[in-house]
Coordinates of C-alpha atoms in Angstrom, one line a residue:
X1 CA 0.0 0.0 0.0
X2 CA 1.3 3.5 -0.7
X3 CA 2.0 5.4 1.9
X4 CA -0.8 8.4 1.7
X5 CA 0.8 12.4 3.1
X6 CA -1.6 14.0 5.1
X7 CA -0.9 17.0 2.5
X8 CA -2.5 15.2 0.0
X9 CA -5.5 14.0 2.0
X10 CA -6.7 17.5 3.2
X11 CA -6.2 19.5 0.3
X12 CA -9.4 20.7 -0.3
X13 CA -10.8 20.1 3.4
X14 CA -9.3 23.0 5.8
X15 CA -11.3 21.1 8.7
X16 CA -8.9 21.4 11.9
X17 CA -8.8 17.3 13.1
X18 CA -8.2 16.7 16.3
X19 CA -7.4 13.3 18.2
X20 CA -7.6 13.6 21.8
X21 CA -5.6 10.5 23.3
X22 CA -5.8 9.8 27.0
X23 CA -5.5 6.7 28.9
X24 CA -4.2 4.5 31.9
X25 CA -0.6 5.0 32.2
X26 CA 1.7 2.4 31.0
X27 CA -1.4 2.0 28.2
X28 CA 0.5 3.3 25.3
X29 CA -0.2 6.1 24.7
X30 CA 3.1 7.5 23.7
X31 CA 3.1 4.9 21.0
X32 CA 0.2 5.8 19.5
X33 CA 1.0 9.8 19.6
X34 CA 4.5 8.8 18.2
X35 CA 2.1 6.6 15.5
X36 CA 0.3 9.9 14.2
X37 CA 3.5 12.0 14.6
X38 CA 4.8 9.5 11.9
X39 CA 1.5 10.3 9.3
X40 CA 1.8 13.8 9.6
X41 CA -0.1 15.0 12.9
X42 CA 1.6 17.9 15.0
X43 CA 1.7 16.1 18.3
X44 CA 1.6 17.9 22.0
X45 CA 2.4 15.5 24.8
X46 CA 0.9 15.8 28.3
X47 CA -0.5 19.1 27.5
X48 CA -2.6 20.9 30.3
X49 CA -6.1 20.9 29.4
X50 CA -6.1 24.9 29.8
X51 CA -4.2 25.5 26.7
X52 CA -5.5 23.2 24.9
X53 CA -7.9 26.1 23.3
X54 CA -5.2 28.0 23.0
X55 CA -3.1 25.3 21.2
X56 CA -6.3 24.7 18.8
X57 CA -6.3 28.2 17.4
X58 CA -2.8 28.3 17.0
X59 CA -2.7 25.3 14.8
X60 CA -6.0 26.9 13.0
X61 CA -3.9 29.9 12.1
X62 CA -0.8 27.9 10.5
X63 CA -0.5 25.6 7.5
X64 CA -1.0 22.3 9.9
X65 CA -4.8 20.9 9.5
X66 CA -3.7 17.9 11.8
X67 CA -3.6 17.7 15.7
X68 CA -2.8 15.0 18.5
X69 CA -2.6 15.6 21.9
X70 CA -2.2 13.4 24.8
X71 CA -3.9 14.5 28.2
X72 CA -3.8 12.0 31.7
X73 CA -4.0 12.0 34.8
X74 CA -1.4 14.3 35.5
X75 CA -3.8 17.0 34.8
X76 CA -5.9 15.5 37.4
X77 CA -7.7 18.9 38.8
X78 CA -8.2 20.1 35.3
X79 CA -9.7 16.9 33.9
X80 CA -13.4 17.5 34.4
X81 CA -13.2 20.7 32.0
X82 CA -11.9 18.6 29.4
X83 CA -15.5 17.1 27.9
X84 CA -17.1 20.8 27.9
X85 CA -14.0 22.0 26.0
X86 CA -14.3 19.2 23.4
X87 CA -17.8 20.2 22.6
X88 CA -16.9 23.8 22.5
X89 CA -14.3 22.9 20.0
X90 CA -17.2 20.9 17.9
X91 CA -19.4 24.1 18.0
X92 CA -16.5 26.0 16.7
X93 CA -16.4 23.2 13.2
X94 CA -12.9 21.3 14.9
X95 CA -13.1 17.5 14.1
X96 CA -12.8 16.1 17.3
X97 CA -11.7 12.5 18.2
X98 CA -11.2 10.6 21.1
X99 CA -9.1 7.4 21.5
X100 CA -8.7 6.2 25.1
X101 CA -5.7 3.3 25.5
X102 CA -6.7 1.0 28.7
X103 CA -5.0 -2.5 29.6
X104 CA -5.9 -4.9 32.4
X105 CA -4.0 -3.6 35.9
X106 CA -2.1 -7.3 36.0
X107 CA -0.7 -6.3 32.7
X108 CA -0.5 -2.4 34.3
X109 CA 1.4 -3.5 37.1
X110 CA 4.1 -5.3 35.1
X111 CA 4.8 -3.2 32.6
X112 CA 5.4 -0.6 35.6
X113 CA 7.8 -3.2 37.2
X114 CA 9.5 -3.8 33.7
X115 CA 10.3 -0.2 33.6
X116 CA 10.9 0.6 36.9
X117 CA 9.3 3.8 36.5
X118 CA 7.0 5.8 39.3
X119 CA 2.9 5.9 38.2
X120 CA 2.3 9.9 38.2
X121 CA -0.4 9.4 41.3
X122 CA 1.9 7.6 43.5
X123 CA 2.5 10.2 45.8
X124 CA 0.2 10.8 48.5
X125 CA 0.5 11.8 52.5
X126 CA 1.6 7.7 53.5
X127 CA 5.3 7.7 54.1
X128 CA 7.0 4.7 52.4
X129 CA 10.0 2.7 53.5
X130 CA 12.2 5.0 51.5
X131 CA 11.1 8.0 53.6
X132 CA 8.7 9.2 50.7
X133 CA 5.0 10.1 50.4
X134 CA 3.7 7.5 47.7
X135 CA 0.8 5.1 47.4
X136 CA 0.5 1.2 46.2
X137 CA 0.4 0.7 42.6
X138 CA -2.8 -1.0 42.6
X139 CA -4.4 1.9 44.3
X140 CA -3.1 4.7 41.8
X141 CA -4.2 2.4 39.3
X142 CA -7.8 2.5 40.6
X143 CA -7.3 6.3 41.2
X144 CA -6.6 7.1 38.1
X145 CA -9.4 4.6 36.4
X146 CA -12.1 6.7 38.2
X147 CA -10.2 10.1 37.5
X148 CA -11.0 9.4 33.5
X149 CA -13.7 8.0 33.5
X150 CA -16.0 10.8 32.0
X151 CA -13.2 10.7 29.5
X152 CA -12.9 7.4 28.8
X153 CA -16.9 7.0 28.0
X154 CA -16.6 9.4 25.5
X155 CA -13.9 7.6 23.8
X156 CA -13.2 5.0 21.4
X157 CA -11.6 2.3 23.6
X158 CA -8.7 0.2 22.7
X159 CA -7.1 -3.0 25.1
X160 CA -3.4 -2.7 24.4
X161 CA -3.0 -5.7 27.1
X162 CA -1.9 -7.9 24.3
X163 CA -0.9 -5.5 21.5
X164 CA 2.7 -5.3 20.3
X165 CA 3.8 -1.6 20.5
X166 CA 4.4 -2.1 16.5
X167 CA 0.7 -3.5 16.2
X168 CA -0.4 -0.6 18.2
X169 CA 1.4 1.8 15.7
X170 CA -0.4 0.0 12.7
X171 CA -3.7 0.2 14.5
X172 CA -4.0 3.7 15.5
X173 CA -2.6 4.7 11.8
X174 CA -5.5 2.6 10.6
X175 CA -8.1 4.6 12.8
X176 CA -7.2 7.6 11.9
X177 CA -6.8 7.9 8.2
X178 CA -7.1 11.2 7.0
X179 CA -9.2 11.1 4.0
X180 CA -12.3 9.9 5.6
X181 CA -14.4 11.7 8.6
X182 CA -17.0 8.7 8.1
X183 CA -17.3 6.0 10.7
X184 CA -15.2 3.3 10.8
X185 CA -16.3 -0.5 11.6
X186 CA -13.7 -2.7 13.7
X187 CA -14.2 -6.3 13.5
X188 CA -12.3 -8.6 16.2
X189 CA -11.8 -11.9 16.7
X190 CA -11.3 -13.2 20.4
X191 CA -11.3 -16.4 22.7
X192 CA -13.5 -16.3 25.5
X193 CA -10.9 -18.4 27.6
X194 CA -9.0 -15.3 27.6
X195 CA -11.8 -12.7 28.2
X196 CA -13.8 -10.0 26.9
X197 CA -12.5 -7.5 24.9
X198 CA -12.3 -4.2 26.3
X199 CA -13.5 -2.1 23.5
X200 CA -16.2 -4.1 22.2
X201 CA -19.5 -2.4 21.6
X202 CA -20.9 -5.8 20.7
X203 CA -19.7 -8.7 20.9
X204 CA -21.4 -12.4 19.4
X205 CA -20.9 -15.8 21.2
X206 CA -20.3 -18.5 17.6
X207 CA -19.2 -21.1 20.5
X208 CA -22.1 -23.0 19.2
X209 CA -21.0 -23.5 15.7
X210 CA -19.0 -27.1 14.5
X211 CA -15.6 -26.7 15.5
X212 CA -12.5 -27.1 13.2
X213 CA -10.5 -27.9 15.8
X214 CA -12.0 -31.4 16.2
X215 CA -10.7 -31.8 12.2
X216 CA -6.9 -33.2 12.4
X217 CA -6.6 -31.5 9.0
X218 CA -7.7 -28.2 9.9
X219 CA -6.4 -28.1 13.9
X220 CA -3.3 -26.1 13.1
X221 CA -4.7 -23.9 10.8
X222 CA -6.6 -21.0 11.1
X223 CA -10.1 -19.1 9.8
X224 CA -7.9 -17.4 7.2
X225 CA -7.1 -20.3 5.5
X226 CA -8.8 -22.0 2.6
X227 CA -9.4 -25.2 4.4
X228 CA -11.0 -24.2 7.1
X229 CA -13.1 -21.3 5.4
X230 CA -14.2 -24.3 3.1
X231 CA -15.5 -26.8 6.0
X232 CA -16.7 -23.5 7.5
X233 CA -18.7 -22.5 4.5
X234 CA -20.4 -26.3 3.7
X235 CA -22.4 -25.8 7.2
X236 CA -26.0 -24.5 7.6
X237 CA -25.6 -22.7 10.7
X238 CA -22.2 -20.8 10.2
X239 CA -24.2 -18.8 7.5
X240 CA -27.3 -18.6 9.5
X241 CA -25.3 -17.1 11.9
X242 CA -23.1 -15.1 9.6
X243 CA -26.5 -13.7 7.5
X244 CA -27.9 -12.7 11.3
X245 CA -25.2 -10.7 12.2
X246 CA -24.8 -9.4 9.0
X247 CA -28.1 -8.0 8.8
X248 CA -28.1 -7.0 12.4
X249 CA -25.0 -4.3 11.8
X250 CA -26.9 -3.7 8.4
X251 CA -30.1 -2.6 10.0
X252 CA -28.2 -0.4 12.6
X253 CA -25.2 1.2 11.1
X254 CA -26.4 4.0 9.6
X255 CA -28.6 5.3 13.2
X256 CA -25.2 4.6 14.6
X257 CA -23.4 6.7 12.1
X258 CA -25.9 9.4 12.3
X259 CA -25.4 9.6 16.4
X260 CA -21.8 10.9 15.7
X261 CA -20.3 7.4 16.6
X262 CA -16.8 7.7 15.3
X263 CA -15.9 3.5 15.4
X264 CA -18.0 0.2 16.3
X265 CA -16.0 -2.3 17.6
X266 CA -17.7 -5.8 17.2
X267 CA -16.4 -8.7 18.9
X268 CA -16.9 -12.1 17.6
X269 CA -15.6 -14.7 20.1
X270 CA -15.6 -18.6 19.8
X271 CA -13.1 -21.2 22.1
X272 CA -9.6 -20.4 20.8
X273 CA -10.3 -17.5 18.4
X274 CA -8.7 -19.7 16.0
X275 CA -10.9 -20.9 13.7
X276 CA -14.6 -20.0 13.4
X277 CA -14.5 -16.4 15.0
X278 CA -11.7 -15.8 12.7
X279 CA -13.6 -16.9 9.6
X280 CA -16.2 -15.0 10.8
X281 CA -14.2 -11.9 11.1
X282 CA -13.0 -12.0 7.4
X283 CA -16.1 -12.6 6.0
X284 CA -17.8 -9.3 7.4
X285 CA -15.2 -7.2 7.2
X286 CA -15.0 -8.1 3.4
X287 CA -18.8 -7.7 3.1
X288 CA -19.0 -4.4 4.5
X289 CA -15.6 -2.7 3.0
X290 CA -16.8 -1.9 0.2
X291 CA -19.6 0.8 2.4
X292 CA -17.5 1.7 5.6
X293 CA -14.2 2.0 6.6
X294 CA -13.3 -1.4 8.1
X295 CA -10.7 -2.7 9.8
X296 CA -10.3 -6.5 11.5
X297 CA -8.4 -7.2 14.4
X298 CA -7.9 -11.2 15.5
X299 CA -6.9 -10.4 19.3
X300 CA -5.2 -14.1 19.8
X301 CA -3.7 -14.4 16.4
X302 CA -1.8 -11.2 16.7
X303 CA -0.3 -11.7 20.4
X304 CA 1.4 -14.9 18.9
X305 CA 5.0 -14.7 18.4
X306 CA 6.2 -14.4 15.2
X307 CA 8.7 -16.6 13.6
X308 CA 13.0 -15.5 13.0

């Protein structure tokens, strides 16, 4: 694919866009503002939620029609102002989007211990063994989750628990691509044995479906592949069940789209998130590219190591 300047994209659109990114610490959110800085966005790091008006109309009076900032719980007083600025911002014709990065606090608290580095709430009044004022992890954690949590409902959501800083890169490039302001489907594959996604907005059990997995032929192969796509496609209720939730997101998208939602997120989850949520996940996103942006994730296929 050729790589697309965001020169090019804009240049009959003067539009201001604007992607807010906020998040748990230790989310990524750094990658992803080092992701946009890379496509052509002017990016502001940790930026106090005061100037961010002030920032906006700067940017409005250069050349630059592209803007990223990342705001967190280090502007912890100033946070609550944040949503009535955003719509202010709207008002004023600013595209405005939101992309909150969250992880699970096991995978939180290790990343933290990897780097050795402080969370920004750690310091309260408690004096710690090294004669400091600082809190558990676990509590700033929780802290800081109920510190942006007006934020993060406003958001799109993304898990980064098992993403690759590289495959968070790719993704947040994808979400934001700067010739289209229309809404953008995201179709992910998951196993239940691991969990829910995080930033699903639906999210369909095909549990029920035959299994591939029970094929020695088809075990070690995925929904991608021909094989399995072909034992998928000879049963009744894999397109009973691909038709239903096909016309489901048919029926709804465009009230979606016209209630200013920005990206759906639907889930599709079966054992392993292998075979039959995978083949699932192909075949809508193929349906509905040619109509939306659309993008498809396969949470368990991407966390697996890749091959030297």
């Amino acid at each position: 694919m050729t790589k697309q300047t965001p020169g090019d994209a804009r240049s009959t659109d003067d539009v201001l866009e604007l992607v807010l990114i906020t998040g748990m610490s230790g989310s990524g959110k750094s990658v992803a503002l080092n992701a946009l800085e890379d496509v052509g966005y002017y990016c502001v790091d940790n930026l106090p939620p005061g100037l961010m008006t002030a920032l906006v109309e700067w940017q409005r009076a250069g050349a630059g029609r592209l803007l990223a900032i990342a705001i967190d719980a280090r502007s912890a007083a100033a946070l609550p102002e944040v949503p009535a600025q955003l719509d202010r911002l709207r008002t004023q014709g600013v595209r405005v989007s939101c992309l909150f990065l969250d992880a699970s606090t096991p995978t939180l608290v290790r990343r933290f211990s990897e780097t050795r580095r402080r969370h920004p709430l750690s310091e309260t009044s408690h004096v710690g063994l090294d004669g400091h004022p600082q809190r558990a992890l676990n509590e700033a954690l929780e802290l800081e989750r109920g510190l942006l949590a007006a934020l993060r409902d406003q958001a799109h959501v993304v898990d980064t628990s098992v993403l690759r800083p590289t495959q968070l890169q790719s993704y947040v490039k994808a979400l934001f691509p700067v010739q289209s302001p229309r809404m953008t489907l995201v179709f992910e594959s998951f196993a239940f044995k691991r969990g829910l996604p995080n930033d699903a907005d639906f999210v369909f059990d095909v549990r029920m479906l035959p299994n591939p997995h029970y094929e020695p032929d088809l075990r070690e192969l995925t929904g991608r592949d021909e094989p399995v796509a072909a034992f998928l496609r000879q049963q009744p209720d894999v397109g009973k069940m691909l038709g239903q939730v096909r016309g489901f997101l048919e029926d709804w998208l465009g009230a979606m789209e016209g209630n200013h939602r920005s990206y759906v997120t639907v889930a599709i989850g079966c054992t392993g998130g292998q075979h039959r949520s995978v083949y699932l996940v192909e075949q809508l996103a193929l349906h509905f590219a040619p109509h939306w942006a659309t993008l498809r994730r396969h949470r368990e296929l991407d966390a697996q190591p890749t091959g030297g």
